Every structure is written in C-alpha cells, then in structure tokens.
Amino acid sequence: MKRVATYLLALTLSVLMLPNASWAALITDLVAERAEQEFGPALPPSGQFVVHLADGLPKDGQYIQEFWIDKDSGQFIANVVTNFGDVTRVWGLAVLSVPIPVVNRRVQPDEILLPRDIEMIDMAWARVHAFAITEYEELVGMQVRRMLSPGRPVHHQSVSPPVIVSRGDRVTIELQHGPLQLTAAGKAISDAHLGQEVRVVNLSSNKTITAIAKGDGLVEAQF
C-alpha cells in the first residue's frame, strides 16, 4: 500500500512540474496584446490588431519574452516561451484596423446621406487619413459636397450639414428683443446650414443684414 501511495505522490509531483498547458494562449493574441502596449496612447480607441503569423510557426505559447514591431508596416518579430519552457522566434504581420463608416454606392454632390447608404467596415489604420470620418453618427444625415466612392474613407471636407437656406431663397426674417417679435420678408444671398450665419437682404428696407439660419426659409436677425 505504501508503495502505491509513494508512486501516486511521485506521479502527481511530476505532473505539477510539467509546464501548465492551461496557461497556453494563441500567439496571435499574445502579439496583439504586445502591439497594443507598443502603440500606447497613439492607439485609436476602437483600433484592434489582426495578426498573421508566417507559415509553419507554432500557434500556442505561454508568453512573449521579447518583441519588436515596425509601426508603419506592422511587421513584427517575437521571442515566445512555448508550453515546454523553451524559446522560439515567430514573425509576421500585425495590422492595426479600425471600424469606419463608408458609403456603399457612388454618391453625387448635394445628396443627403441616409442610413441605407452607409455601412461600417474594418480598414487598415494606415489607409485612414487623419481627416477621415470615423463615427457613423458623423456621416448619416450629412450633405455631400464632393462625389463619394464606395468603400473608401470619407473626409470631413467632403460632407457638410444639409443646406437649409440657399442663395436666392425667399426667407422670413425674425427679430426678437425681449417680448417684442418682428418679422420681415427677405432674400438670401448666401447658403447656410442650420445654425450658420447667412447674409440676407431685407426686402422692405433693401438693406443687407447678417442672420442665423433657423429652419427652412427662416432666419433670425442679429443685433
């Protein structure tokens, strides 16, 4: 009985001394984690790394001992501690991608972007210009200023809030001062979106004033 107990104890200890397979992780996950650390505050809030290992390399490891990455190309080299406690070198690409809104058809100037015109796709961060729109809410409902191509990042300069007062439009000019509210007929001589300044001619006095676009055909005079 003692011999059996001794044998079982020795077997248990030998198992405990083996590398713990439960600690193993996908090397692609380990690389993504280290790449995020390397980028630090420069990492976009919604950015994530898509990691591709070179062919023929191990898939699992315990942790990364040393790590190098070219932030521009995404090429990396890592020394990984394997499940057996030795160190192996792996390499590949860690591509930083972000979800961005793009149009799904060719959109002409002056069109208003509707939800059905927009879809979210993952795109390599290197392809996303610093002035590109990265939030869905910033694109839906906007008016197109330059033709948009499907599947490409949309720059802020290519869209604007919808024009609600156009040059040549007849408008109602409101003037409010305390309890006093006056209205007059006017004509816009510039375009404006909601809340933007617009120049209008007061048709009663034939004077040009600066007003704020408040709605379709409605502007508010400024003192």
Coordinates of N, CA and C in Angstrom, one line a residue:
M1 N 0.8 -1.2 0.0 CA 0.0 0.0 0.0 C 0.9 1.3 0.0
K2 N 2.0 1.2 0.8 CA 2.9 2.3 0.9 C 3.5 2.6 -0.5
R3 N 3.8 1.5 -1.2 CA 4.5 1.6 -2.5 C 3.5 2.3 -3.5
V4 N 2.2 1.9 -3.4 CA 1.2 2.6 -4.3 C 1.1 4.0 -4.0
A5 N 1.0 4.4 -2.7 CA 0.9 5.8 -2.3 C 2.1 6.6 -2.7
T6 N 3.3 6.0 -2.5 CA 4.5 6.7 -2.9 C 4.5 6.9 -4.4
Y7 N 4.1 5.9 -5.2 CA 4.1 6.0 -6.6 C 3.1 7.1 -7.1
L8 N 1.9 7.2 -6.5 CA 0.9 8.2 -6.8 C 1.4 9.6 -6.5
L9 N 2.1 9.7 -5.3 CA 2.6 11.0 -5.0 C 3.7 11.5 -5.9
A10 N 4.6 10.6 -6.3 CA 5.6 10.9 -7.3 C 5.0 11.3 -8.6
L11 N 4.0 10.6 -9.0 CA 3.3 10.9 -10.3 C 2.7 12.2 -10.3
T12 N 2.0 12.6 -9.1 CA 1.4 13.9 -9.0 C 2.4 15.0 -9.1
L13 N 3.5 14.8 -8.4 CA 4.5 15.9 -8.4 C 5.1 16.1 -9.8
S14 N 5.3 15.0 -10.5 CA 5.9 15.1 -11.8 C 4.9 15.8 -12.8
V15 N 3.6 15.6 -12.6 CA 2.6 16.3 -13.4 C 2.6 17.8 -13.1
L16 N 2.7 18.1 -11.8 CA 2.7 19.5 -11.4 C 3.9 20.3 -11.9
M17 N 5.0 19.5 -12.1 CA 6.3 20.2 -12.5 C 6.3 20.4 -14.0
L18 N 5.4 19.7 -14.7 CA 5.3 20.0 -16.2 C 4.7 21.4 -16.5
P19 N 5.1 21.9 -17.6 CA 4.5 23.2 -18.0 C 3.0 23.1 -18.0
N20 N 2.3 24.1 -17.5 CA 0.9 24.1 -17.4 C 0.2 24.5 -18.7
A21 N -0.4 23.5 -19.3 CA -1.0 23.7 -20.6 C -2.1 24.7 -20.6
S22 N -2.7 24.8 -19.4 CA -3.9 25.7 -19.3 C -3.4 27.2 -19.4
W23 N -2.1 27.4 -19.2 CA -1.6 28.8 -19.4 C -1.4 29.1 -20.8
A24 N -1.4 28.1 -21.7 CA -1.1 28.4 -23.1 C -2.2 29.4 -23.7
A25 N -1.7 30.2 -24.6 CA -2.6 31.1 -25.3 C -2.2 31.1 -26.8
L26 N -3.1 31.6 -27.6 CA -2.8 31.8 -29.0 C -1.7 32.8 -29.2
I27 N -0.7 32.5 -29.9 CA 0.4 33.5 -30.1 C -0.1 34.8 -30.8
T28 N -1.1 34.6 -31.7 CA -1.7 35.8 -32.3 C -2.3 36.8 -31.2
D29 N -2.9 36.2 -30.2 CA -3.5 37.0 -29.1 C -2.4 37.7 -28.3
L30 N -1.3 36.9 -28.1 CA -0.2 37.5 -27.3 C 0.5 38.6 -28.1
V31 N 0.6 38.5 -29.4 CA 1.2 39.5 -30.2 C 0.3 40.7 -30.3
A32 N -1.0 40.5 -30.4 CA -2.0 41.7 -30.4 C -1.9 42.5 -29.1
E33 N -1.7 41.8 -28.0 CA -1.6 42.4 -26.7 C -0.4 43.3 -26.6
R34 N 0.7 42.7 -27.1 CA 2.0 43.4 -27.0 C 2.0 44.6 -28.0
A35 N 1.4 44.4 -29.2 CA 1.3 45.5 -30.1 C 0.6 46.7 -29.6
E36 N -0.5 46.4 -28.9 CA -1.3 47.5 -28.2 C -0.5 48.2 -27.2
Q37 N 0.3 47.5 -26.5 CA 1.2 48.1 -25.5 C 2.2 49.0 -26.2
E38 N 2.8 48.6 -27.3 CA 3.8 49.3 -28.0 C 3.2 50.7 -28.6
F39 N 1.9 50.6 -29.0 CA 1.3 51.8 -29.6 C 0.9 52.8 -28.5
G40 N 0.5 52.3 -27.3 CA 0.2 53.1 -26.2 C -0.9 54.1 -26.5
P41 N -0.8 55.4 -26.1 CA -1.8 56.4 -26.3 C -2.1 56.6 -27.8
A42 N -1.2 56.3 -28.7 CA -1.4 56.5 -30.1 C -2.4 55.5 -30.7
L43 N -2.8 54.5 -29.9 CA -3.8 53.5 -30.4 C -5.1 54.1 -30.5
P44 N -5.8 54.1 -31.7 CA -7.2 54.6 -31.8 C -8.1 53.9 -30.8
P45 N -9.1 54.6 -30.2 CA -10.0 53.9 -29.2 C -10.6 52.6 -29.7
S46 N -11.0 52.6 -31.0 CA -11.7 51.4 -31.5 C -10.7 50.5 -32.3
G47 N -9.4 50.8 -32.2 CA -8.5 50.0 -33.0 C -8.2 48.7 -32.5
Q48 N -8.0 47.7 -33.3 CA -7.6 46.4 -32.9 C -6.6 45.8 -34.0
F49 N -5.8 44.8 -33.5 CA -4.8 44.3 -34.4 C -5.3 42.9 -34.9
V50 N -5.1 42.8 -36.2 CA -5.3 41.5 -36.9 C -3.9 40.9 -37.2
V51 N -3.6 39.8 -36.5 CA -2.3 39.2 -36.6 C -2.2 38.0 -37.5
H52 N -1.2 38.0 -38.4 CA -1.0 36.9 -39.3 C 0.4 36.4 -39.1
L53 N 0.5 35.1 -38.6 CA 1.8 34.5 -38.4 C 2.3 33.9 -39.7
A54 N 3.7 33.9 -39.9 CA 4.2 33.3 -41.1 C 3.9 31.8 -41.0
D55 N 3.9 31.1 -42.2 CA 3.5 29.7 -42.3 C 4.6 28.8 -41.5
G56 N 4.0 27.8 -40.9 CA 4.9 26.8 -40.3 C 5.3 27.1 -38.9
L57 N 4.8 28.2 -38.3 CA 5.2 28.5 -37.0 C 4.2 28.0 -35.9
P58 N 4.7 27.8 -34.7 CA 3.7 27.3 -33.7 C 2.6 28.3 -33.4
K59 N 1.5 27.8 -33.0 CA 0.3 28.6 -32.8 C 0.1 29.0 -31.4
D60 N 0.6 28.2 -30.4 CA 0.4 28.5 -29.0 C 1.7 28.8 -28.3
G61 N 1.6 29.5 -27.2 CA 2.7 29.8 -26.3 C 2.3 30.3 -25.0
Q62 N 3.3 30.4 -24.1 CA 3.0 30.8 -22.7 C 3.0 32.4 -22.6
Y63 N 4.0 33.0 -23.1 CA 4.1 34.5 -23.1 C 5.2 34.9 -24.0
I64 N 5.2 36.2 -24.3 CA 6.2 36.8 -25.2 C 7.4 37.3 -24.3
Q65 N 8.6 36.9 -24.6 CA 9.7 37.3 -23.9 C 10.3 38.6 -24.4
E66 N 10.4 38.7 -25.7 CA 10.9 39.9 -26.4 C 10.1 40.2 -27.6
F67 N 9.9 41.5 -28.0 CA 9.0 41.9 -29.0 C 9.5 43.1 -29.7
W68 N 9.5 43.1 -31.1 CA 9.8 44.2 -31.9 C 8.7 44.4 -33.0
I69 N 8.3 45.6 -33.3 CA 7.3 45.8 -34.3 C 7.6 47.1 -35.1
D70 N 7.5 47.1 -36.4 CA 7.5 48.3 -37.2 C 6.1 48.9 -37.3
K71 N 5.9 50.0 -36.7 CA 4.5 50.5 -36.5 C 4.0 51.0 -37.9
D72 N 4.8 51.3 -38.8 CA 4.3 51.7 -40.1 C 3.8 50.5 -41.0
S73 N 4.6 49.4 -41.0 CA 4.3 48.3 -41.8 C 3.5 47.2 -41.1
G74 N 3.6 47.2 -39.7 CA 3.0 46.1 -39.0 C 3.9 44.9 -38.9
Q75 N 5.0 44.8 -39.5 CA 5.9 43.6 -39.4 C 6.4 43.5 -38.0
F76 N 6.4 42.3 -37.5 CA 6.9 42.1 -36.1 C 7.8 40.8 -36.0
I77 N 8.6 40.8 -35.0 CA 9.4 39.6 -34.6 C 9.2 39.5 -33.1
A78 N 9.0 38.2 -32.6 CA 8.8 38.0 -31.2 C 9.5 36.7 -30.8
N79 N 10.0 36.7 -29.6 CA 10.6 35.5 -28.9 C 9.5 35.0 -28.0
V80 N 9.0 33.8 -28.2 CA 7.9 33.3 -27.4 C 8.3 32.1 -26.6
V81 N 7.9 32.1 -25.3 CA 8.2 31.0 -24.5 C 7.1 30.0 -24.7
T82 N 7.5 28.8 -25.1 CA 6.5 27.8 -25.5 C 6.0 27.0 -24.3
N83 N 5.0 26.1 -24.6 CA 4.4 25.3 -23.5 C 5.5 24.4 -22.8
F84 N 6.6 24.2 -23.5 CA 7.6 23.3 -22.9 C 8.8 24.1 -22.3
G85 N 8.6 25.4 -22.2 CA 9.6 26.2 -21.5 C 10.7 26.7 -22.3
D86 N 10.8 26.3 -23.6 CA 11.9 26.8 -24.4 C 11.4 28.0 -25.1
V87 N 12.4 28.7 -25.8 CA 12.1 30.0 -26.5 C 12.1 29.7 -28.0
T88 N 11.1 30.2 -28.7 CA 11.1 30.1 -30.2 C 10.8 31.4 -30.8
R89 N 11.3 31.7 -32.0 CA 11.1 33.0 -32.6 C 10.0 32.9 -33.6
V90 N 9.1 33.9 -33.6 CA 8.0 33.9 -34.6 C 8.0 35.3 -35.2
W91 N 7.3 35.4 -36.4 CA 7.3 36.7 -37.1 C 6.0 36.7 -37.9
G92 N 5.7 37.9 -38.4 CA 4.5 38.0 -39.3 C 4.1 39.5 -39.4
L93 N 2.8 39.7 -39.5 CA 2.2 41.0 -39.6 C 1.1 41.2 -38.6
A94 N 1.2 42.4 -38.0 CA 0.1 42.8 -37.0 C -0.5 44.1 -37.6
V95 N -1.6 43.9 -38.3 CA -2.2 45.0 -39.0 C -3.2 45.7 -38.0
L96 N -3.0 47.0 -37.8 CA -3.9 47.8 -36.9 C -5.1 48.2 -37.8
S97 N -6.3 47.8 -37.4 CA -7.5 48.1 -38.2 C -8.5 48.8 -37.3
V98 N -9.4 49.6 -37.9 CA -10.4 50.4 -37.2 C -11.7 50.3 -38.0
P99 N -12.9 50.2 -37.3 CA -14.1 50.3 -38.0 C -14.4 51.7 -38.4
I100 N -14.8 51.9 -39.7 CA -15.1 53.3 -40.1 C -16.3 53.2 -41.0
P101 N -17.1 54.3 -41.1 CA -18.3 54.3 -42.0 C -17.9 54.7 -43.4
V102 N -18.4 53.9 -44.4 CA -18.2 54.2 -45.8 C -19.5 54.2 -46.5
V103 N -19.6 54.8 -47.7 CA -20.8 54.7 -48.5 C -20.7 53.4 -49.3
N104 N -21.9 52.8 -49.6 CA -21.9 51.5 -50.3 C -22.3 51.7 -51.8
R105 N -22.3 53.0 -52.2 CA -22.6 53.3 -53.6 C -22.0 54.6 -54.0
R106 N -21.9 54.9 -55.3 CA -21.4 56.2 -55.7 C -22.4 57.3 -55.3
V107 N -22.0 58.3 -54.6 CA -22.9 59.3 -54.1 C -22.5 60.7 -54.8
Q108 N -23.4 61.4 -55.4 CA -23.2 62.6 -56.1 C -23.3 63.8 -55.1
P109 N -22.6 64.9 -55.5 CA -22.8 66.1 -54.7 C -24.2 66.6 -54.5
D110 N -24.5 67.1 -53.3 CA -25.8 67.6 -52.9 C -26.7 66.6 -52.4
E111 N -26.4 65.3 -52.5 CA -27.2 64.2 -52.0 C -27.1 64.2 -50.5
I112 N -28.2 63.8 -49.8 CA -28.2 63.7 -48.3 C -28.0 62.2 -48.0
L113 N -27.0 61.9 -47.2 CA -26.7 60.5 -46.8 C -27.7 59.9 -45.9
L114 N -28.3 58.9 -46.3 CA -29.3 58.2 -45.4 C -28.7 56.9 -44.8
P115 N -29.3 56.4 -43.8 CA -28.7 55.1 -43.2 C -28.4 54.0 -44.2
R116 N -29.3 53.9 -45.1 CA -29.2 52.8 -46.1 C -27.9 53.0 -47.0
D117 N -27.4 54.2 -47.1 CA -26.2 54.5 -47.9 C -24.9 54.2 -47.2
I118 N -24.9 53.9 -45.9 CA -23.7 53.8 -45.1 C -23.6 52.4 -44.5
E119 N -22.4 51.9 -44.5 CA -22.1 50.6 -43.8 C -20.7 50.8 -43.1
M120 N -20.6 50.0 -42.0 CA -19.3 50.0 -41.3 C -18.4 48.9 -41.8
I121 N -17.2 49.2 -42.0 CA -16.2 48.2 -42.4 C -14.9 48.3 -41.6
D122 N -14.1 47.2 -41.4 CA -12.8 47.3 -40.8 C -11.8 47.7 -41.9
M123 N -11.0 48.7 -41.6 CA -10.0 49.1 -42.6 C -8.7 49.3 -41.8
A124 N -7.6 49.0 -42.6 CA -6.2 49.2 -42.0 C -6.1 50.7 -41.6
W125 N -5.6 50.9 -40.4 CA -5.4 52.3 -39.9 C -4.5 53.1 -40.9
A126 N -3.5 52.4 -41.5 CA -2.6 53.1 -42.4 C -3.4 53.7 -43.6
R127 N -4.6 53.2 -43.9 CA -5.3 53.7 -45.1 C -6.3 54.8 -44.6
V128 N -6.4 55.1 -43.3 CA -7.4 56.0 -42.8 C -6.7 57.4 -42.7
H129 N -7.1 58.4 -43.4 CA -6.5 59.7 -43.4 C -6.8 60.4 -42.1
A130 N -6.0 61.3 -41.6 CA -6.2 62.0 -40.4 C -7.5 62.7 -40.4
F131 N -8.0 63.1 -41.6 CA -9.2 63.9 -41.6 C -10.4 63.1 -42.0
A132 N -10.3 61.8 -41.9 CA -11.4 60.9 -42.3 C -12.4 60.8 -41.2
I133 N -13.7 60.6 -41.5 CA -14.7 60.4 -40.5 C -14.7 59.0 -40.0
T134 N -14.7 58.8 -38.7 CA -14.6 57.5 -38.1 C -15.8 57.1 -37.3
E135 N -16.8 57.9 -37.2 CA -18.0 57.6 -36.5 C -19.2 57.6 -37.4
Y136 N -20.1 56.6 -37.3 CA -21.3 56.5 -38.1 C -22.2 57.8 -37.9
E137 N -22.3 58.2 -36.7 CA -23.2 59.4 -36.4 C -22.7 60.6 -37.1
E138 N -21.4 60.7 -37.4 CA -20.9 61.9 -38.0 C -21.2 62.0 -39.5
L139 N -21.6 60.9 -40.1 CA -21.8 60.8 -41.5 C -23.3 60.8 -41.9
V140 N -24.1 60.0 -41.2 CA -25.5 59.9 -41.6 C -26.2 61.3 -41.4
G141 N -27.0 61.6 -42.5 CA -27.7 62.9 -42.5 C -26.9 64.0 -43.1
M142 N -25.7 63.8 -43.4 CA -24.9 64.9 -44.0 C -25.1 65.1 -45.5
Q143 N -24.8 66.3 -45.9 CA -25.0 66.6 -47.4 C -23.6 66.5 -48.0
V144 N -23.6 65.8 -49.2 CA -22.3 65.5 -49.9 C -21.9 66.8 -50.7
R145 N -20.6 67.1 -50.5 CA -20.0 68.3 -51.2 C -19.2 67.8 -52.4
R146 N -18.5 66.7 -52.3 CA -17.7 66.1 -53.4 C -18.2 64.6 -53.6
M147 N -18.1 64.2 -54.8 CA -18.5 62.8 -55.1 C -17.8 61.8 -54.2
L148 N -18.6 60.9 -53.7 CA -18.0 59.8 -52.8 C -18.0 58.5 -53.5
S149 N -16.9 57.7 -53.4 CA -16.8 56.4 -54.0 C -17.0 55.4 -52.9
P150 N -17.7 54.3 -53.2 CA -18.0 53.2 -52.3 C -16.7 52.6 -51.7
G151 N -16.8 52.3 -50.4 CA -15.7 51.5 -49.7 C -14.5 52.3 -49.4
R152 N -14.5 53.7 -49.6 CA -13.4 54.5 -49.3 C -13.7 55.4 -48.1
P153 N -12.6 55.8 -47.3 CA -12.9 56.7 -46.2 C -13.4 58.0 -46.7
V154 N -14.3 58.6 -45.9 CA -14.9 59.9 -46.2 C -14.3 61.0 -45.4
H155 N -13.7 62.0 -46.0 CA -13.1 63.1 -45.4 C -14.1 64.1 -44.9
H156 N -13.8 64.8 -43.8 CA -14.7 65.8 -43.3 C -15.0 66.9 -44.3
Q157 N -14.0 67.2 -45.1 CA -14.2 68.3 -46.1 C -15.2 67.9 -47.2
S158 N -15.5 66.6 -47.3 CA -16.3 66.1 -48.4 C -17.8 66.1 -48.1
V159 N -18.2 66.4 -46.9 CA -19.6 66.5 -46.5 C -19.8 67.7 -45.6
S160 N -21.0 68.1 -45.4 CA -21.3 69.2 -44.5 C -22.8 69.0 -44.0
P161 N -23.2 69.7 -43.0 CA -24.6 69.7 -42.6 C -25.5 70.1 -43.8
P162 N -26.7 69.6 -43.9 CA -27.6 70.0 -45.0 C -27.8 71.5 -45.1
V163 N -27.8 72.0 -46.3 CA -28.1 73.4 -46.5 C -29.6 73.6 -46.4
I164 N -30.0 74.5 -45.5 CA -31.5 74.7 -45.3 C -31.9 76.1 -45.8
V165 N -30.9 76.9 -46.1 CA -31.2 78.2 -46.8 C -30.2 78.3 -48.0
S166 N -30.8 78.4 -49.2 CA -29.9 78.6 -50.4 C -29.9 80.0 -50.9
R167 N -28.9 80.3 -51.6 CA -28.8 81.6 -52.2 C -30.0 81.8 -53.2
G168 N -30.7 83.0 -53.0 CA -31.8 83.3 -53.9 C -33.1 82.9 -53.2
D169 N -33.1 82.2 -52.1 CA -34.4 81.8 -51.5 C -35.0 83.0 -50.8
R170 N -36.4 83.0 -50.9 CA -37.1 83.9 -50.1 C -37.2 83.4 -48.7
V171 N -37.0 84.3 -47.7 CA -36.9 83.8 -46.3 C -37.8 84.8 -45.5
T172 N -38.1 84.3 -44.3 CA -38.7 85.1 -43.3 C -37.7 85.5 -42.3
I173 N -37.5 86.8 -42.1 CA -36.5 87.3 -41.1 C -37.3 87.6 -39.8
E174 N -36.8 87.0 -38.7 CA -37.3 87.2 -37.4 C -36.4 88.1 -36.6
L175 N -37.0 89.0 -35.9 CA -36.2 89.8 -35.0 C -36.9 89.8 -33.6
Q176 N -36.2 89.3 -32.6 CA -36.8 89.2 -31.3 C -36.0 89.9 -30.3
H177 N -36.6 90.8 -29.5 CA -35.9 91.5 -28.5 C -36.9 91.6 -27.3
G178 N -36.6 90.8 -26.3 CA -37.4 90.7 -25.1 C -38.8 90.2 -25.6
P179 N -39.9 90.9 -25.2 CA -41.2 90.4 -25.6 C -41.6 90.8 -27.0
L180 N -40.8 91.7 -27.6 CA -41.0 92.2 -29.0 C -40.5 91.2 -30.0
Q181 N -41.4 90.9 -31.0 CA -41.0 90.0 -32.1 C -41.6 90.6 -33.4
L182 N -40.6 90.8 -34.3 CA -41.0 91.4 -35.6 C -40.6 90.4 -36.7
T183 N -41.3 90.5 -37.8 CA -40.9 89.6 -39.0 C -40.9 90.5 -40.2
A184 N -40.1 90.1 -41.1 CA -40.0 90.8 -42.4 C -39.6 89.8 -43.5
A185 N -40.0 90.2 -44.7 CA -39.6 89.3 -45.9 C -38.2 89.6 -46.3
G186 N -37.5 88.6 -46.7 CA -36.1 88.8 -47.1 C -35.7 87.8 -48.2
K187 N -34.5 88.0 -48.7 CA -33.9 87.2 -49.7 C -32.5 86.8 -49.4
A188 N -32.2 85.5 -49.4 CA -30.9 85.0 -49.0 C -29.9 85.3 -50.2
I189 N -28.7 85.8 -49.8 CA -27.7 86.0 -50.8 C -26.4 85.1 -50.6
S190 N -26.6 84.1 -49.7 CA -25.6 83.1 -49.5 C -26.3 81.8 -49.0
D191 N -25.6 80.7 -49.0 CA -26.1 79.4 -48.5 C -25.8 79.3 -47.0
A192 N -26.6 78.5 -46.3 CA -26.3 78.3 -44.9 C -27.0 77.0 -44.4
H193 N -26.3 76.3 -43.5 CA -26.9 75.1 -42.9 C -27.4 75.6 -41.5
L194 N -28.1 74.7 -40.8 CA -28.7 75.0 -39.5 C -27.7 75.6 -38.6
G195 N -28.0 76.8 -38.0 CA -27.1 77.5 -37.1 C -26.0 78.3 -37.7
Q196 N -25.9 78.3 -39.0 CA -24.8 79.0 -39.6 C -25.3 80.4 -40.0
E197 N -24.3 81.4 -40.0 CA -24.6 82.7 -40.4 C -24.9 82.8 -41.9
V198 N -25.9 83.6 -42.3 CA -26.3 83.8 -43.7 C -26.6 85.3 -43.9
R199 N -26.2 85.7 -45.1 CA -26.5 87.1 -45.5 C -27.8 87.2 -46.2
V200 N -28.6 88.1 -45.8 CA -29.9 88.3 -46.4 C -30.2 89.7 -46.7
V201 N -31.0 90.0 -47.7 CA -31.5 91.4 -48.0 C -32.9 91.5 -47.4
N202 N -33.1 92.5 -46.6 CA -34.4 92.9 -46.1 C -35.1 93.6 -47.3
L203 N -36.2 92.9 -47.8 CA -36.9 93.5 -48.9 C -37.7 94.7 -48.7
S204 N -37.9 95.0 -47.4 CA -38.6 96.3 -47.0 C -37.7 97.4 -47.1
S205 N -36.5 97.3 -46.5 CA -35.5 98.4 -46.4 C -34.4 98.3 -47.4
N206 N -34.3 97.2 -48.1 CA -33.3 96.9 -49.1 C -31.9 96.9 -48.5
K207 N -31.8 96.6 -47.2 CA -30.5 96.6 -46.6 C -30.1 95.1 -46.4
T208 N -28.8 94.9 -46.5 CA -28.2 93.6 -46.2 C -27.8 93.4 -44.8
I209 N -28.3 92.3 -44.2 CA -28.0 92.0 -42.8 C -27.5 90.6 -42.7
T210 N -26.9 90.4 -41.5 CA -26.4 89.0 -41.2 C -27.4 88.4 -40.2
A211 N -27.8 87.2 -40.6 CA -28.8 86.4 -39.7 C -28.3 85.0 -39.5
I212 N -29.0 84.3 -38.7 CA -28.7 82.9 -38.4 C -29.8 82.0 -39.0
A213 N -29.4 81.0 -39.7 CA -30.4 80.1 -40.3 C -31.0 79.2 -39.2
K214 N -32.3 79.3 -39.1 CA -33.1 78.6 -38.0 C -33.9 77.4 -38.5
G215 N -34.2 77.4 -39.8 CA -35.0 76.4 -40.4 C -35.2 76.7 -41.9
D216 N -36.0 75.8 -42.5 CA -36.3 76.0 -43.9 C -37.0 77.4 -44.1
G217 N -36.3 78.3 -44.8 CA -37.0 79.6 -45.1 C -37.1 80.5 -43.9
L218 N -36.4 80.2 -42.8 CA -36.5 81.0 -41.6 C -35.1 81.4 -41.1
V219 N -34.9 82.7 -40.9 CA -33.6 83.2 -40.3 C -33.9 84.2 -39.2
E220 N -32.9 84.3 -38.3 CA -33.1 85.2 -37.2 C -32.1 86.3 -37.3
A221 N -32.5 87.5 -37.3 CA -31.6 88.7 -37.4 C -30.8 88.8 -36.1
Q222 N -29.6 89.3 -36.3 CA -28.7 89.5 -35.2 C -28.5 91.0 -35.0
F223 N -28.4 91.4 -33.7 CA -28.1 92.8 -33.4 C -26.6 93.1 -33.6

